[in-house]
Coordinates of C-alpha atoms in Angstrom, one line a residue:
H271 CA 0.1 0.2 -0.1
G272 CA 3.1 2.6 0.8
D273 CA 4.9 1.4 -2.6
N274 CA 1.5 2.5 -4.5
S275 CA 1.2 6.1 -2.2
I276 CA 4.8 7.0 -3.7
L277 CA 3.8 6.5 -7.5
I278 CA 1.1 8.6 -7.1
I279 CA 2.8 11.3 -5.4
G280 CA 5.0 11.2 -7.9
I281 CA 2.7 11.1 -10.9
L282 CA 1.2 14.1 -9.4
M283 CA 4.4 16.2 -8.9
A284 CA 5.3 15.1 -12.7
K285 CA 1.8 16.0 -13.8
R286 CA 2.4 19.6 -11.7
K287 CA 6.0 19.9 -13.0
T288 CA 4.7 19.6 -16.5
E289 CA 1.7 21.7 -16.0
E290 CA 4.0 24.4 -14.7
M291 CA 5.9 24.3 -18.3
L292 CA 3.1 24.2 -20.3
K293 CA 1.8 27.5 -18.5
C294 CA 5.6 29.8 -19.3
A295 CA 5.4 28.2 -23.0
K296 CA 2.2 29.5 -23.0
K297 CA 3.5 33.3 -21.1
S298 CA 6.0 33.4 -24.0
K299 CA 4.5 32.5 -27.4
S300 CA 1.3 35.6 -25.7
G301 CA 4.3 38.4 -24.6
E302 CA 3.4 38.3 -21.1
G303 CA 7.0 36.6 -20.1
G304 CA 7.5 33.0 -18.9
A305 CA 10.5 31.0 -21.1
G306 CA 10.9 34.9 -22.7
Y307 CA 9.8 38.6 -21.2
V308 CA 10.1 41.5 -23.1
H309 CA 10.2 44.2 -21.3
I310 CA 8.7 48.0 -22.8
P311 CA 9.6 51.3 -21.7
S312 CA 6.1 52.1 -19.8
A313 CA 5.8 55.4 -21.5
I314 CA 5.6 53.8 -25.1
A315 CA 4.0 50.3 -24.1
L316 CA 0.7 50.2 -26.5
D317 CA 1.6 46.1 -26.7
P318 CA 2.5 44.2 -24.5
R319 CA 4.6 41.9 -27.0
M320 CA 6.1 44.6 -29.6
P321 CA 5.0 48.6 -29.0
T322 CA 5.2 51.0 -31.9
W323 CA 8.7 52.1 -31.6
P324 CA 10.3 54.6 -33.5
V325 CA 13.6 53.0 -34.1
T326 CA 12.9 51.1 -37.4
S327 CA 16.0 51.1 -38.9
F328 CA 20.4 51.2 -38.3
K329 CA 21.4 54.7 -38.5
D330 CA 23.4 55.5 -41.6
G331 CA 23.1 51.9 -42.9
K332 CA 25.0 50.8 -39.8
A333 CA 24.3 47.7 -37.7
K334 CA 26.5 48.4 -34.1
I335 CA 26.5 45.3 -32.3
Y336 CA 27.6 44.4 -29.6
S337 CA 28.0 41.3 -27.3
W338 CA 29.2 40.4 -23.6
N339 CA 29.0 37.4 -21.1
V340 CA 28.8 39.6 -17.6
N341 CA 28.8 36.9 -15.6
G342 CA 26.2 38.3 -13.4
L343 CA 24.6 40.8 -15.0
R344 CA 24.1 42.9 -11.4
A345 CA 27.6 41.9 -9.9
V346 CA 28.5 44.2 -13.5
M347 CA 26.1 46.9 -12.5
G348 CA 27.3 47.4 -9.1
K349 CA 30.9 47.7 -10.6
Q350 CA 30.0 51.0 -12.9
E351 CA 31.6 48.8 -15.8
I352 CA 28.5 48.9 -17.6
Q353 CA 26.9 51.8 -17.4
N354 CA 30.5 53.4 -18.5
F355 CA 30.4 51.0 -21.0
L356 CA 26.9 52.1 -22.4
K357 CA 27.8 56.0 -22.5
S358 CA 32.3 55.2 -24.1
E359 CA 30.3 53.1 -27.5
D360 CA 27.3 54.1 -29.6
I361 CA 26.0 50.9 -29.3
D362 CA 22.5 49.9 -31.4
V363 CA 22.4 46.3 -30.6
L364 CA 23.7 44.9 -27.0
C365 CA 23.1 41.4 -26.2
L366 CA 23.9 40.4 -22.8
N367 CA 24.9 35.8 -21.6
E368 CA 25.0 34.7 -18.3
T369 CA 22.9 37.2 -17.2
K370 CA 22.4 35.3 -13.9
I371 CA 19.1 37.6 -13.1
D372 CA 15.5 35.4 -12.2
E373 CA 12.6 37.1 -14.3
G374 CA 10.5 38.2 -11.2
K375 CA 13.4 40.6 -9.9
I376 CA 13.7 41.9 -13.6
G377 CA 11.1 44.6 -13.0
K378 CA 11.1 44.3 -9.2
D379 CA 14.8 45.6 -8.6
K380 CA 14.5 48.4 -12.3
I381 CA 17.6 46.5 -13.6
G382 CA 16.0 47.5 -17.1
A383 CA 14.8 50.8 -16.0
G384 CA 17.8 52.0 -13.9
L385 CA 19.9 50.1 -16.8
F386 CA 19.2 51.7 -19.7
Q387 CA 16.9 54.6 -18.9
D388 CA 14.5 54.0 -21.8
K389 CA 16.3 54.1 -24.5
Y390 CA 16.2 49.9 -25.3
L391 CA 13.8 47.8 -26.1
Q392 CA 14.8 44.6 -23.9
F393 CA 14.1 41.0 -24.2
W394 CA 14.7 38.7 -21.6
N395 CA 15.4 34.8 -21.5
C396 CA 15.8 33.4 -17.9
C397 CA 16.4 29.9 -16.5
K398 CA 13.6 28.3 -15.0
G399 CA 14.4 25.3 -13.3
K400 CA 17.2 27.3 -11.6
A401 CA 17.9 30.4 -9.8
G402 CA 20.4 32.7 -10.5
Y403 CA 21.9 30.5 -13.7
A404 CA 22.7 30.8 -17.3
G405 CA 20.3 33.6 -18.9
T406 CA 20.6 36.1 -21.9
A407 CA 19.6 39.0 -22.3
I408 CA 19.1 41.5 -25.8
F409 CA 18.8 45.3 -26.0
S410 CA 17.8 47.3 -29.2
K411 CA 17.9 50.8 -30.7
V412 CA 16.3 49.1 -33.3
K413 CA 12.5 47.8 -33.8
P414 CA 12.9 43.9 -34.2
L415 CA 10.3 42.1 -36.5
D416 CA 9.5 38.8 -34.4
V417 CA 11.5 38.1 -31.9
K418 CA 11.8 33.9 -30.6
F419 CA 12.5 32.7 -27.2
D420 CA 15.2 29.4 -26.9
L421 CA 15.1 26.6 -29.8
G422 CA 11.7 24.8 -29.6
I423 CA 13.2 21.9 -27.7
M424 CA 12.2 21.1 -24.7
K425 CA 15.8 19.9 -23.4
H426 CA 17.3 22.6 -24.8
D427 CA 14.7 25.4 -23.2
L428 CA 14.8 25.4 -19.2
E429 CA 17.9 26.9 -19.0
G430 CA 17.6 30.5 -21.2
R431 CA 20.1 30.2 -23.0
T432 CA 19.0 31.7 -26.8
I433 CA 16.9 34.5 -28.1
T434 CA 16.6 35.8 -31.7
L435 CA 15.3 38.6 -33.1
E436 CA 14.4 38.9 -36.7
F437 CA 15.7 41.7 -38.6
E438 CA 14.4 43.5 -42.2
N439 CA 17.9 41.8 -43.7
F440 CA 19.1 39.2 -40.9
F441 CA 18.4 36.9 -37.6
L442 CA 20.6 38.3 -34.4
V443 CA 20.8 35.0 -32.6
A444 CA 22.3 35.5 -28.9
C445 CA 23.3 32.0 -27.6
Y446 CA 25.1 31.6 -24.4
V447 CA 26.3 27.5 -25.1
P448 CA 26.1 24.7 -22.0
N449 CA 29.4 24.0 -20.9
A450 CA 30.6 20.5 -20.7
G451 CA 31.9 20.7 -16.9
Q452 CA 35.0 20.8 -15.4
K453 CA 34.7 16.8 -15.2
L454 CA 33.3 16.4 -18.4
D455 CA 29.9 15.3 -17.3
R456 CA 28.3 17.6 -19.7
L457 CA 30.3 16.7 -22.9
D458 CA 27.9 14.1 -24.7
Y459 CA 24.9 16.5 -24.3
R460 CA 26.7 19.4 -25.2
T461 CA 28.6 17.9 -28.5
K462 CA 25.9 14.8 -29.3
E463 CA 22.3 16.7 -28.4
W464 CA 22.9 20.7 -28.1
D465 CA 25.2 21.2 -31.4
P466 CA 23.4 19.3 -34.1
D467 CA 20.8 20.7 -33.0
F468 CA 21.4 24.2 -32.5
K469 CA 23.6 24.0 -36.1
N470 CA 20.2 22.7 -37.4
Y471 CA 18.1 25.1 -35.8
L472 CA 20.8 27.9 -37.5
K473 CA 20.3 26.2 -41.0
G474 CA 16.2 26.3 -40.2
L475 CA 16.4 30.1 -40.0
E476 CA 18.1 30.4 -43.3
Q477 CA 16.1 28.7 -45.4
T478 CA 13.1 29.5 -44.1
K479 CA 13.3 33.1 -45.0
Q480 CA 16.8 33.5 -47.0
K481 CA 18.0 35.6 -44.5
C482 CA 21.8 35.7 -43.2
V483 CA 22.3 34.5 -39.7
I484 CA 24.9 36.4 -37.0
L485 CA 25.4 34.5 -34.3
C486 CA 27.4 35.9 -31.2
G487 CA 27.2 35.1 -27.6
D488 CA 29.9 32.4 -25.5
L489 CA 29.9 30.0 -27.0
N490 CA 32.1 28.2 -25.1
V491 CA 34.9 26.7 -27.7
A492 CA 38.1 27.3 -28.2
H493 CA 38.9 26.3 -31.7
Q494 CA 42.4 26.2 -32.8
E495 CA 45.5 26.3 -31.4
I496 CA 45.9 29.8 -31.3
D497 CA 42.9 30.7 -29.7
I498 CA 43.9 29.6 -26.0
C499 CA 47.2 30.1 -23.9
N500 CA 48.1 27.1 -23.4
P501 CA 46.8 24.3 -25.8
K502 CA 48.9 21.4 -24.8
G503 CA 47.3 21.7 -20.9
N504 CA 43.8 21.8 -21.8
L505 CA 43.6 19.3 -24.4
K506 CA 40.9 17.9 -21.5
S507 CA 39.5 20.5 -20.5
A508 CA 35.8 21.5 -20.8
G509 CA 36.4 24.1 -24.3
F510 CA 39.0 22.3 -26.3
T511 CA 38.3 19.4 -26.3
V512 CA 38.2 17.2 -29.7
Q513 CA 35.1 16.6 -30.1
E514 CA 34.2 20.1 -29.1
R515 CA 37.0 21.3 -31.5
A516 CA 35.2 18.9 -33.9
E517 CA 31.5 20.3 -33.8
F518 CA 32.4 23.8 -34.1
T519 CA 34.5 22.9 -37.3
N520 CA 31.1 21.0 -38.5
L521 CA 28.5 24.0 -38.0
L522 CA 31.5 26.4 -40.1
S523 CA 31.1 23.8 -42.5
A524 CA 27.7 23.8 -42.7
G525 CA 28.5 27.2 -44.5
F526 CA 29.6 30.1 -41.8
A527 CA 32.1 31.8 -41.0
D528 CA 33.5 32.7 -38.1
S529 CA 34.3 36.9 -38.3
F530 CA 37.0 37.3 -36.0
R531 CA 39.8 34.1 -37.4
R532 CA 38.6 35.4 -41.0
L533 CA 39.3 39.1 -41.1
H534 CA 41.8 38.4 -38.4
P535 CA 43.5 35.0 -39.2
T536 CA 47.0 35.7 -37.5
E537 CA 46.3 37.5 -34.7
V538 CA 45.7 36.4 -31.3
K539 CA 43.6 37.8 -28.5
Y540 CA 41.3 36.4 -25.9
S541 CA 38.3 37.2 -24.3
Y542 CA 38.2 35.2 -21.7
W543 CA 40.9 34.6 -18.8
N544 CA 40.5 32.9 -15.4
M545 CA 39.9 35.4 -12.8
R546 CA 40.9 33.8 -10.0
S547 CA 44.5 32.9 -11.3
G548 CA 45.7 36.4 -12.5
A549 CA 45.5 35.2 -16.0
R550 CA 44.4 38.5 -17.4
A551 CA 47.2 40.9 -16.1
Q552 CA 49.2 38.1 -17.7
N553 CA 47.1 37.7 -20.8
K554 CA 46.6 33.9 -20.7
G555 CA 43.4 33.1 -22.0
W556 CA 41.0 31.5 -23.7
R557 CA 39.0 33.3 -27.2
L558 CA 35.7 31.6 -26.1
D559 CA 33.3 34.4 -27.6
Y560 CA 32.1 34.9 -31.1
F561 CA 30.1 36.1 -33.9
V562 CA 29.6 33.2 -36.6
V563 CA 28.1 34.9 -39.5
S564 CA 26.6 33.0 -43.4
E565 CA 29.4 33.1 -45.1
S566 CA 27.7 35.5 -47.6
L567 CA 27.3 38.1 -44.9
M568 CA 31.6 38.6 -44.4
S569 CA 31.8 40.9 -47.4
A570 CA 29.0 43.4 -45.7
I571 CA 31.5 43.5 -42.4
D572 CA 33.0 46.8 -40.9
D573 CA 35.0 45.6 -38.6
T574 CA 34.8 42.8 -35.5
D575 CA 37.1 42.9 -32.4
M576 CA 37.5 42.6 -29.1
V577 CA 37.0 46.0 -26.8
S578 CA 39.6 44.1 -24.1
H579 CA 39.9 47.4 -22.2
V580 CA 36.3 47.0 -20.6
M581 CA 36.8 45.1 -17.5
G582 CA 33.6 43.9 -15.0
S583 CA 33.9 40.4 -16.4
D584 CA 35.7 37.4 -16.9
H585 CA 35.1 38.2 -20.2
C586 CA 35.5 40.8 -21.6
P587 CA 32.9 42.8 -24.6
L588 CA 32.8 41.8 -28.5
K589 CA 32.4 44.2 -31.2
F590 CA 30.6 43.9 -35.1
I591 CA 30.0 46.9 -36.4
L592 CA 27.5 45.8 -40.3
D593 CA 26.9 47.7 -43.6
V594 CA 23.2 46.0 -43.6
G595 CA 23.1 47.6 -47.7
K596 CA 25.9 45.6 -48.9
I597 CA 23.6 42.1 -47.0
Q598 CA 23.2 39.5 -49.9
K599 CA 21.2 36.4 -49.8
P600 CA 22.7 32.8 -48.3
G601 CA 24.3 31.1 -50.6
I602 CA 25.5 34.0 -52.5
G603 CA 29.4 34.5 -52.4
G604 CA 32.6 32.1 -52.4
F605 CA 32.7 29.8 -49.8
S606 CA 35.8 29.1 -47.9
P607 CA 36.1 26.1 -46.0
P608 CA 36.9 26.0 -42.4
A609 CA 40.7 25.7 -41.0
P610 CA 41.3 22.0 -40.3
I611 CA 41.2 21.5 -35.7
V612 CA 44.5 19.7 -36.3
P613 CA 47.1 21.7 -34.0
A614 CA 49.5 23.2 -36.2
K615 CA 52.6 22.1 -34.9
E616 CA 51.6 18.4 -35.5
E617 CA 50.4 18.8 -38.9
E618 CA 54.8 20.3 -39.1
K619 CA 55.8 17.3 -37.7
K620 CA 54.0 15.0 -40.4
V621 CA 55.2 17.5 -43.7
S622 CA 59.0 16.9 -42.5
A623 CA 58.6 13.4 -41.9
V624 CA 57.4 13.5 -45.2
V625 CA 60.5 15.9 -46.4
K626 CA 63.2 14.9 -44.5
P627 CA 63.4 11.0 -43.9
K628 CA 66.4 10.6 -43.4
S629 CA 65.9 12.1 -39.8
I630 CA 64.2 8.6 -38.8
P631 CA 66.3 6.1 -39.3
K632 CA 69.3 7.9 -38.3
A633 CA 69.3 6.6 -34.6
K634 CA 67.3 3.4 -35.6
K635 CA 70.1 2.3 -38.0
S636 CA 72.8 3.5 -35.7
E637 CA 71.9 1.0 -33.1
K638 CA 70.9 -1.6 -35.3
E639 CA 74.9 -1.5 -36.5
K640 CA 76.2 -1.8 -33.4
K641 CA 74.2 -5.2 -32.8
A642 CA 75.8 -6.1 -36.1
E643 CA 79.4 -5.3 -35.0
S644 CA 79.0 -6.4 -31.5
K645 CA 77.6 -10.1 -32.8
P646 CA 80.1 -11.0 -35.5
K647 CA 83.8 -10.2 -32.9
K648 CA 82.0 -13.0 -30.4
K649 CA 80.4 -16.0 -32.8
K650 CA 82.7 -15.4 -35.6
E651 CA 80.4 -17.5 -38.8
I652 CA 78.6 -20.1 -36.4
P653 CA 75.7 -20.4 -36.7
P654 CA 73.0 -20.7 -34.3
A655 CA 71.6 -24.1 -32.7
E656 CA 68.2 -24.2 -34.3
G657 CA 65.0 -23.1 -32.1
S658 CA 67.0 -20.4 -30.1
D659 CA 65.9 -17.9 -33.1
S660 CA 63.2 -15.8 -31.1
S661 CA 60.8 -13.8 -33.9
D662 CA 62.6 -10.1 -33.1
D663 CA 65.7 -11.4 -33.8
L664 CA 64.7 -12.2 -37.4
E665 CA 63.1 -9.1 -37.9
G666 CA 66.7 -7.5 -36.5
E667 CA 68.5 -8.9 -38.8
D668 CA 66.1 -8.8 -42.0
D669 CA 66.7 -4.1 -41.6
D670 CA 70.6 -5.4 -41.5
D671 CA 70.1 -6.8 -44.5
E672 CA 68.4 -4.2 -46.5
E673 CA 70.9 -1.9 -44.7
Y674 CA 73.2 -4.0 -47.2
E675 CA 71.5 -4.5 -50.5
K676 CA 71.3 -0.4 -50.5
K677 CA 74.6 0.4 -49.6
E678 CA 75.6 -2.4 -52.2
E679 CA 73.1 -0.6 -55.0
G680 CA 74.8 2.5 -53.4
K681 CA 70.5 4.2 -52.4
G682 CA 69.6 5.9 -49.7
K683 CA 72.7 7.6 -48.0
S684 CA 72.3 8.6 -44.8
E685 CA 73.5 11.1 -42.5
E686 CA 75.9 8.8 -40.5
D687 CA 77.7 8.3 -44.2
D688 CA 77.2 12.0 -44.1
E689 CA 79.6 13.1 -41.7
E690 CA 82.2 10.9 -42.0
D691 CA 82.5 12.4 -45.4
E692 CA 82.4 15.6 -43.8
E693 CA 85.3 14.0 -42.3
E694 CA 87.5 12.6 -45.0
E695 CA 87.3 16.4 -46.6
S696 CA 88.4 18.6 -43.3
E697 CA 91.6 16.0 -42.9
G698 CA 92.0 17.2 -46.8
G699 CA 91.6 14.1 -48.7
N700 CA 88.9 14.1 -51.6
P701 CA 85.8 11.2 -51.3
K702 CA 85.2 11.1 -54.6
K703 CA 88.6 10.6 -55.7
A704 CA 88.8 8.0 -52.8
K705 CA 85.8 6.3 -54.2
K706 CA 86.8 5.9 -57.4
S707 CA 91.1 5.1 -57.0
A708 CA 89.3 2.2 -54.4
P709 CA 89.5 -1.8 -54.7
K710 CA 86.4 -3.5 -55.7
K711 CA 86.8 -5.5 -52.6
P712 CA 84.4 -5.7 -50.2
S713 CA 85.2 -4.7 -45.8
K714 CA 85.0 -7.1 -43.5
K715 CA 81.3 -4.7 -42.4
Q716 CA 80.1 -6.0 -46.0
E717 CA 81.6 -9.4 -45.1
T718 CA 79.9 -10.3 -41.5
L719 CA 76.6 -8.2 -43.2
F720 CA 76.8 -10.5 -46.1
Q721 CA 77.6 -14.0 -44.2
H722 CA 73.9 -13.0 -42.0
F723 CA 72.1 -12.6 -44.8
L724 CA 73.1 -16.2 -45.3
L725 CA 72.3 -17.8 -42.7
I726 CA 69.2 -16.2 -43.1
V727 CA 68.3 -17.2 -45.6
K728 CA 69.6 -21.0 -44.9
K729 CA 67.6 -20.7 -41.8
K730 CA 64.5 -19.9 -43.4
K731 CA 64.7 -22.9 -46.5
K732 CA 65.1 -25.0 -43.4
K733 CA 61.7 -23.5 -42.3
K734 CA 59.8 -23.7 -45.1
K735 CA 60.3 -27.4 -45.5

């Protein structure tokens, strides 16, 4: 009887949770809040969802978009950093990540009104399941055509990670990508669930209305070695695993471009620094924040860069200036494939191994020559007892035979031979003349190698019999 009561309680709790989530979804569609919250300045509020807003286009045809992971908006406001930032920069649209604000406290604490003084339309997406966690926001001087909160996939929509604004010529997506976790406990979710679904979402925006997409925010990945201070020491760290970097490459391969790296291919700049270790003063950081755009949008970008002098968070803001008049539809313009994620140093090693094969056999050859020289001195021309040979000995002897054949045919001169020639030249001798005048009789070393070769042939014949 007790088991049945526990089961009933569990069912009721699950039902209640589902009803709450459905209410959030309904509220987000009606503009009341829940999954998304639209703050309208009181002086202009006519429509609860999209008011009659005076600014409907970007000034002078230039869209100045900024993105910043504030790591807690109230903390940055308390330091007056974001207020000073807004005064110093002429910003049309500001996208914030990791706001860490609950929906109920936005109006109560007058965060939006106190910060932006009714200059911006405000769009908030707060975490639904955990207080003071994640969250995104967009503040825009220009009225968008439409707004969408989250991806429309339940398992991805509980942490307030995306807001999408549709403008006349493009979509703007502010995103705070899930972190894989210190113990990589969310790595599978991140790379096998979130990344593929998010890529499909972005491509869907392009295809449904034939508009370019601008994705900005903390994407929680350093794509290449140039994007992180200590690549070798962070191969198993969240944000630099092979899986995360490969998924980012897949995103770029789908027709998107990393705008900063495309415009600044060799420049080393970071957007995140660990505050505990004082890494920012030493500029030991990661490039985790991006403006990723549709490939055809690259020709319309005037500039994109890190605003590294702005403090207040463990991330710095990013700026993105777009010439709206130059925007082309998706699929128009040249496409350049993304750079591979294989580290450059490893690539150099592979190339050098192909170009300079002499550097590899040098050490091996010297060791085998020593064995070949030491063995015949102890047991000269005395064949070993049958059954005492191991496969390792046979392999070593085969290598010696190959060296003997190469020397006989005059192929594959080793670096050790070059050193011997240099010694002869330093002593005043001429190695070319010496080779011509030298007798055809083989050296002792060649004789011993030839004897070993004959022994091996005999052994192989015996084994075949």
